[in-house]
Tab-separated table of C-alpha atoms in Angstrom:
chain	number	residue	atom	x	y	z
A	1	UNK	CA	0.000	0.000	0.000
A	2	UNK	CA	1.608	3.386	-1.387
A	3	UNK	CA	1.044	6.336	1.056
A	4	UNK	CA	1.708	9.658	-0.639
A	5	UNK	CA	0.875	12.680	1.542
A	6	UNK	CA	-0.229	15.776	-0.639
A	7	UNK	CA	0.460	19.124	0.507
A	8	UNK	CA	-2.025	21.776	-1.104
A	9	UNK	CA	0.236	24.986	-1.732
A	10	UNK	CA	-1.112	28.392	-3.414
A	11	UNK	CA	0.106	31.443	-3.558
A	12	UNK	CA	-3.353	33.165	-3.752
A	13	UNK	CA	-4.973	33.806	-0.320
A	14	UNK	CA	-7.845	36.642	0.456
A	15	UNK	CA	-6.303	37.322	3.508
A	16	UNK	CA	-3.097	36.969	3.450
A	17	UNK	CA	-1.405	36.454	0.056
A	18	UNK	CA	1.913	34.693	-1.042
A	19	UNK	CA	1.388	32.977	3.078
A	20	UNK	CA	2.856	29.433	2.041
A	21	UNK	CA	6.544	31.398	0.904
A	22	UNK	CA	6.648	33.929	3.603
A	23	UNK	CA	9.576	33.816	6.181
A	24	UNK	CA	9.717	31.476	8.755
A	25	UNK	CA	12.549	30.821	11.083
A	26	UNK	CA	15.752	30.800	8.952
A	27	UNK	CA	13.073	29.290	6.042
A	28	UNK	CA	9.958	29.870	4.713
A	29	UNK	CA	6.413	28.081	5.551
A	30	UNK	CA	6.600	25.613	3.027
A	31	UNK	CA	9.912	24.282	3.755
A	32	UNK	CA	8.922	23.608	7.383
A	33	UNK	CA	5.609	21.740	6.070
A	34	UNK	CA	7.617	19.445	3.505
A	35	UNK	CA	10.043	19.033	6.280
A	36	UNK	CA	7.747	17.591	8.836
A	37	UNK	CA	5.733	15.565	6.500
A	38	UNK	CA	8.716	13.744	5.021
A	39	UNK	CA	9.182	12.650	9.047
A	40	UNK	CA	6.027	10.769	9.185
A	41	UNK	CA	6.338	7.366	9.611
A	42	UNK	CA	4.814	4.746	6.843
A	43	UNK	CA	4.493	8.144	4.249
A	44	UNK	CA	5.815	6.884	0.819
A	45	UNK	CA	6.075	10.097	-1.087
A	46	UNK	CA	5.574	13.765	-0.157
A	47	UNK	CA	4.443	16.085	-2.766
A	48	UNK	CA	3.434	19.511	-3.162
A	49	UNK	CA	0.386	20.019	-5.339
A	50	UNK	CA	-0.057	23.521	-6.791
A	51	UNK	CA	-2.273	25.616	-9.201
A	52	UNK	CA	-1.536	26.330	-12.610
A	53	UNK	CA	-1.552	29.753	-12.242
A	54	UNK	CA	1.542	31.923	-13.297
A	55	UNK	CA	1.482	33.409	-9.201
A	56	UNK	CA	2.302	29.424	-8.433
A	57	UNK	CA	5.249	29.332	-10.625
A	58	UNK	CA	7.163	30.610	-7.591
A	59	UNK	CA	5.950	27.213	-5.593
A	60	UNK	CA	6.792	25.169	-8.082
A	61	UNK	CA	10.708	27.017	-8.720
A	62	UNK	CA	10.775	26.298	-4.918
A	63	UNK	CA	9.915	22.732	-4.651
A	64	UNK	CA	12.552	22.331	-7.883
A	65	UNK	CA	15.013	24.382	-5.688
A	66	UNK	CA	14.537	21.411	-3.112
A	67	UNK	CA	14.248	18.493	-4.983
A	68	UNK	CA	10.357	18.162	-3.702
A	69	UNK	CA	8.028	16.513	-6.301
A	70	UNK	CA	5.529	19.157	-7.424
A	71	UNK	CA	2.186	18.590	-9.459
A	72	UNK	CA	0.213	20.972	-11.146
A	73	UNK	CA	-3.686	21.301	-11.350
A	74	UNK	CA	-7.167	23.251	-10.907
A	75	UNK	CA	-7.060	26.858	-9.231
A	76	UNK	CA	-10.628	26.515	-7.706
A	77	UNK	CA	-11.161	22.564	-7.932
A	78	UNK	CA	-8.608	21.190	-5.557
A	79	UNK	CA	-10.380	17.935	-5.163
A	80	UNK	CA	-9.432	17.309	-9.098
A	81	UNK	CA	-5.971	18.596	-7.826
A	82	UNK	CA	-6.008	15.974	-5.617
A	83	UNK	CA	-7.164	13.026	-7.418
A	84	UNK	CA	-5.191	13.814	-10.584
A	85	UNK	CA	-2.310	14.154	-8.315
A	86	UNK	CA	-2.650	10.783	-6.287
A	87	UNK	CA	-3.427	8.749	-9.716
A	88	UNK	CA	0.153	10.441	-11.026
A	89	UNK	CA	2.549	9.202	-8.027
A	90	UNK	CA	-0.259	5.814	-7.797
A	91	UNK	CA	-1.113	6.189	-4.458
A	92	UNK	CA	-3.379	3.968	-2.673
A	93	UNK	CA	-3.851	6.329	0.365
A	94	UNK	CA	-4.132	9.772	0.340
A	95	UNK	CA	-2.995	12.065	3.581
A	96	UNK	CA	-3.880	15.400	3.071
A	97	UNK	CA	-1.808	18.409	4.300
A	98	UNK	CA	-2.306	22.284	3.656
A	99	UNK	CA	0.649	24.621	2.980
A	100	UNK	CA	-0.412	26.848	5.566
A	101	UNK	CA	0.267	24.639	8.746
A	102	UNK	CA	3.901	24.750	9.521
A	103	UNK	CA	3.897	23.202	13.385
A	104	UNK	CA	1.728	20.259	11.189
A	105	UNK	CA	1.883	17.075	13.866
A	106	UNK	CA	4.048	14.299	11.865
A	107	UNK	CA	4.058	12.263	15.535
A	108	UNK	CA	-0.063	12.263	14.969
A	109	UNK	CA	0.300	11.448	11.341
A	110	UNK	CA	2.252	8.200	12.083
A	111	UNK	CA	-0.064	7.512	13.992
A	112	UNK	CA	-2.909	8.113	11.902
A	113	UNK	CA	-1.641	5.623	9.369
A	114	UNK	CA	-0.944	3.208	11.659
A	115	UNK	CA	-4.463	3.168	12.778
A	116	UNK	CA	-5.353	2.694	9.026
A	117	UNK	CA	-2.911	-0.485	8.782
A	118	UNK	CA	-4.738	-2.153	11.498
A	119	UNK	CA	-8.340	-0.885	10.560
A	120	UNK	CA	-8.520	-0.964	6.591
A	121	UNK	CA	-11.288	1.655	6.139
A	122	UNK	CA	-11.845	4.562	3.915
A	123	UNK	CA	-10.765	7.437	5.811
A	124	UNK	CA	-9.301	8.270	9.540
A	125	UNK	CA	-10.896	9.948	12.309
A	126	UNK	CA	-9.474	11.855	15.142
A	127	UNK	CA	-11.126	12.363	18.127
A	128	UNK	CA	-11.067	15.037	20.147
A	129	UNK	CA	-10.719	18.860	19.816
A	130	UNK	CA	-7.133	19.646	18.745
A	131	UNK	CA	-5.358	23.472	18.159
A	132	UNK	CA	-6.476	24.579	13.901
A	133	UNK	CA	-2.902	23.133	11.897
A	134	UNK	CA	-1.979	19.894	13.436
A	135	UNK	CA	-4.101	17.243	12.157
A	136	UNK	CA	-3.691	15.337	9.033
A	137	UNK	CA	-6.403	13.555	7.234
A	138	UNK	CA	-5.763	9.907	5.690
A	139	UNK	CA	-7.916	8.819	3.149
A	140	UNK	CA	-8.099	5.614	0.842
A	141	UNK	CA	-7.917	7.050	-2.426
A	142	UNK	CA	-10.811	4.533	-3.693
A	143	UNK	CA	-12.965	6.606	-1.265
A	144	UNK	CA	-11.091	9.692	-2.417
A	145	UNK	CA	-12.165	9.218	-6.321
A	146	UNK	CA	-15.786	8.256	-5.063
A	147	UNK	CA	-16.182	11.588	-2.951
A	148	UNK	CA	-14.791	12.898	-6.696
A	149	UNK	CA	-17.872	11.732	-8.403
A	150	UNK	CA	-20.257	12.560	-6.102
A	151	UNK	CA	-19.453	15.414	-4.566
A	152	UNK	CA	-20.588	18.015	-7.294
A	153	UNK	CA	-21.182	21.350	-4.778
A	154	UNK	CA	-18.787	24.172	-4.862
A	155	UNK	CA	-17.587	23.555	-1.119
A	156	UNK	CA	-16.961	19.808	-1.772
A	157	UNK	CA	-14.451	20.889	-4.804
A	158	UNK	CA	-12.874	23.405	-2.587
A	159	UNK	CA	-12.520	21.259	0.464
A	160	UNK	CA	-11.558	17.941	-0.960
A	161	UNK	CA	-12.611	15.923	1.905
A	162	UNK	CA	-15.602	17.354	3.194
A	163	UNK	CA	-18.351	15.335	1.683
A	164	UNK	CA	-17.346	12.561	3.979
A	165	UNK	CA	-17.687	14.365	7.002
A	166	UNK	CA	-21.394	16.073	5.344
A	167	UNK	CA	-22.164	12.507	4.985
A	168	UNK	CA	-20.724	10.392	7.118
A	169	UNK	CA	-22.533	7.394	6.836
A	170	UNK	CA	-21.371	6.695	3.202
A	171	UNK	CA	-18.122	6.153	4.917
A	172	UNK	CA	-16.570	3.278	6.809
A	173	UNK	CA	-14.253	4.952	9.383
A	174	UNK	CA	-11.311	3.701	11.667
A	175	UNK	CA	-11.015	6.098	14.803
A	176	UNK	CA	-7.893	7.363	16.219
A	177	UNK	CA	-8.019	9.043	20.073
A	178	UNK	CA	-6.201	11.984	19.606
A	179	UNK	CA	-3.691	12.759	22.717
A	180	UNK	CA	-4.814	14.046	25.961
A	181	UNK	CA	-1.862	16.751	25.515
A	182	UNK	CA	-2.812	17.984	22.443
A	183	UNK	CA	-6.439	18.523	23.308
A	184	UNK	CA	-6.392	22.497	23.660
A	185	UNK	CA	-8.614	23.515	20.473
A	186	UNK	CA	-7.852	27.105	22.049
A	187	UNK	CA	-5.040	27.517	20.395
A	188	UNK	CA	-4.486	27.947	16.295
A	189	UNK	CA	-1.598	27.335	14.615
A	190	UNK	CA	-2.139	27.963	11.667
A	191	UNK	CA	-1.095	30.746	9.067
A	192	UNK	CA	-4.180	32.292	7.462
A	193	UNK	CA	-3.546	36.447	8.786
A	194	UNK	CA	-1.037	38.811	9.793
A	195	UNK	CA	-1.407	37.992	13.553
A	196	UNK	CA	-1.132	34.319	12.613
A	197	UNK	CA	2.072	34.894	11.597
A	198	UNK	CA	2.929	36.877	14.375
A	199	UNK	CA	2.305	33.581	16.305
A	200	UNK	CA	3.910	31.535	14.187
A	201	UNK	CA	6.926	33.634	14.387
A	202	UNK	CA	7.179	33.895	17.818
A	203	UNK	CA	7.100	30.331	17.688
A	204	UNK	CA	9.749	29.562	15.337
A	205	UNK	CA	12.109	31.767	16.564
A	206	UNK	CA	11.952	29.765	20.378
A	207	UNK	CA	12.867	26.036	18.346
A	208	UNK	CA	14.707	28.526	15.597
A	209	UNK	CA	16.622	25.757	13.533
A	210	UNK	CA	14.446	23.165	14.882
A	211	UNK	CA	12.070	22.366	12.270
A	212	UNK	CA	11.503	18.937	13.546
A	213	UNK	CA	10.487	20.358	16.780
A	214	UNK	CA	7.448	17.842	17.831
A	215	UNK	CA	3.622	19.287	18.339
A	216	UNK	CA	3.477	18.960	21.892
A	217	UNK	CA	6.476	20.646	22.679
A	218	UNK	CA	4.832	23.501	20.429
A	219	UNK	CA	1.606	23.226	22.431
A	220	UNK	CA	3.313	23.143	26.032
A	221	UNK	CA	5.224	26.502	24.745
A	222	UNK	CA	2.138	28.452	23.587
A	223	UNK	CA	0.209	27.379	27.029
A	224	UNK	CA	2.904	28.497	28.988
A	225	UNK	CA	3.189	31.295	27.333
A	226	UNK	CA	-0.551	33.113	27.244
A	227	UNK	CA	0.331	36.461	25.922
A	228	UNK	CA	2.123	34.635	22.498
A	229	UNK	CA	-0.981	31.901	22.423
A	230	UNK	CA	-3.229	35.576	22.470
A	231	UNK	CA	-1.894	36.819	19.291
A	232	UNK	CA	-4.387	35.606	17.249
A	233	UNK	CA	-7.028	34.203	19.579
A	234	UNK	CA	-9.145	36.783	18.093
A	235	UNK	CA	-8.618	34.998	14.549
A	236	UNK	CA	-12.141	33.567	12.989
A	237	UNK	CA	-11.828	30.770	10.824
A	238	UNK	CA	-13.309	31.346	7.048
A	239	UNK	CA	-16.675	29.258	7.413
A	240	UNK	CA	-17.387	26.764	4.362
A	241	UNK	CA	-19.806	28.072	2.378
């Protein structure tokens, strides 16, 4: 069974545009994303699936830069992306990542695919409330290219996965108990404004050269430090629409 994990990169974003290339640490975003996922164990193949818009050039120059496979498809449907992506590198499970989650846990995504290797099933559940930007989702691509013919509304081309969860009992799931330490759904981690970044920042520059540094060790930082977590606690997540 070939896991591939597929990063979704673009350089387009309402709110904060060109995020996925912007500073980070002694890097930028990405590289800490392709970092970490190449660190989960039982992942294959990492690659970084863009747009083919001339603004995404600059992702793909960057994953040629690093010797990181890069594939190329739809601006707007990025469940195509995704399919025509997996069938190119023949995957037989697909674990989605977005370019915009540089802490991303690669600890949690082991063990996501571990749960998937005892309990064959077509996607991976985690439960219990985790920070926005550390949880992966596995999927068996069958399921994957089924969600692909069925799931015909804008907000199911946009958000690849989300016809499972709208319809959940289409779906046979295996469930993974997320970590008692990692249950603070308080905090984001995520990169999707400018005080995001301030975060994420603050962050990197406490593990600065560490971009292995592990989730929880993240987590523990932020909660002991309030006034950092508080940068962006404000920060409202774009609803799906």
């Amino acid at each position: 069974m070939k896991t591939v994990v597929i990063i979704q990169a673009r350089m387009g974003s309402s709110r904060l545009p060109g995020k996925v290339l912007m500073p980070l640490g002694d890097t930028v975003v990405l590289d800490y994303v392709v970092t970490r996922c190449r660190l989960i164990a039982g992942a294959d193949e990492v690659v970084v699936a863009t747009s083919t818009l001339p603004p995404d050039d600059a992702i793909e120059a960057w994953c040629h830069r690093r010797a990181t496979p890069c594939f190329r498809g739809s601006e707007d449907d990025v469940l195509s992306r995704y399919v025509e992506c997996a069938r190119a590198y023949r995957a037989d499970r697909v674990m989605r990542v977005t370019a915009d989650c540089p802490f991303v846990d690669y600890e949690l995504a082991g063990d996501i695919i571990r749960t998937m290797d005892a309990d064959p099933a077509d996607l991976v559940v985690v439960e219990g409330e985790l920070p926005r930007g550390l949880v992966t989702e596995l999927f068996d691509f069958s399921a994957l290219e089924r969600i692909h013919r069925i799931g015909r509304e804008p907000r199911h081309r946009e958000h690849v996965t989300y016809y499972a969860y709208e319809y959940p009992g289409q779906f046979r799931r295996a469930v993974l108990q997320a970590p008692d330490e990692l249950r603070h759904p308080r905090l984001r981690i995520t990169l999707d404004t400018e005080d995001d970044y301030r975060l994420l920042k603050a962050v990197a520059d406490r593990f600065r050269g560490n971009l292995a540094v592990p989730s929880r060790e993240v987590v523990r930082f932020l909660l002991e430090h309030p006034e950092i977590a508080a940068l962006n606690a404000h920060v409202q997540q774009k609803p799906v629409v």
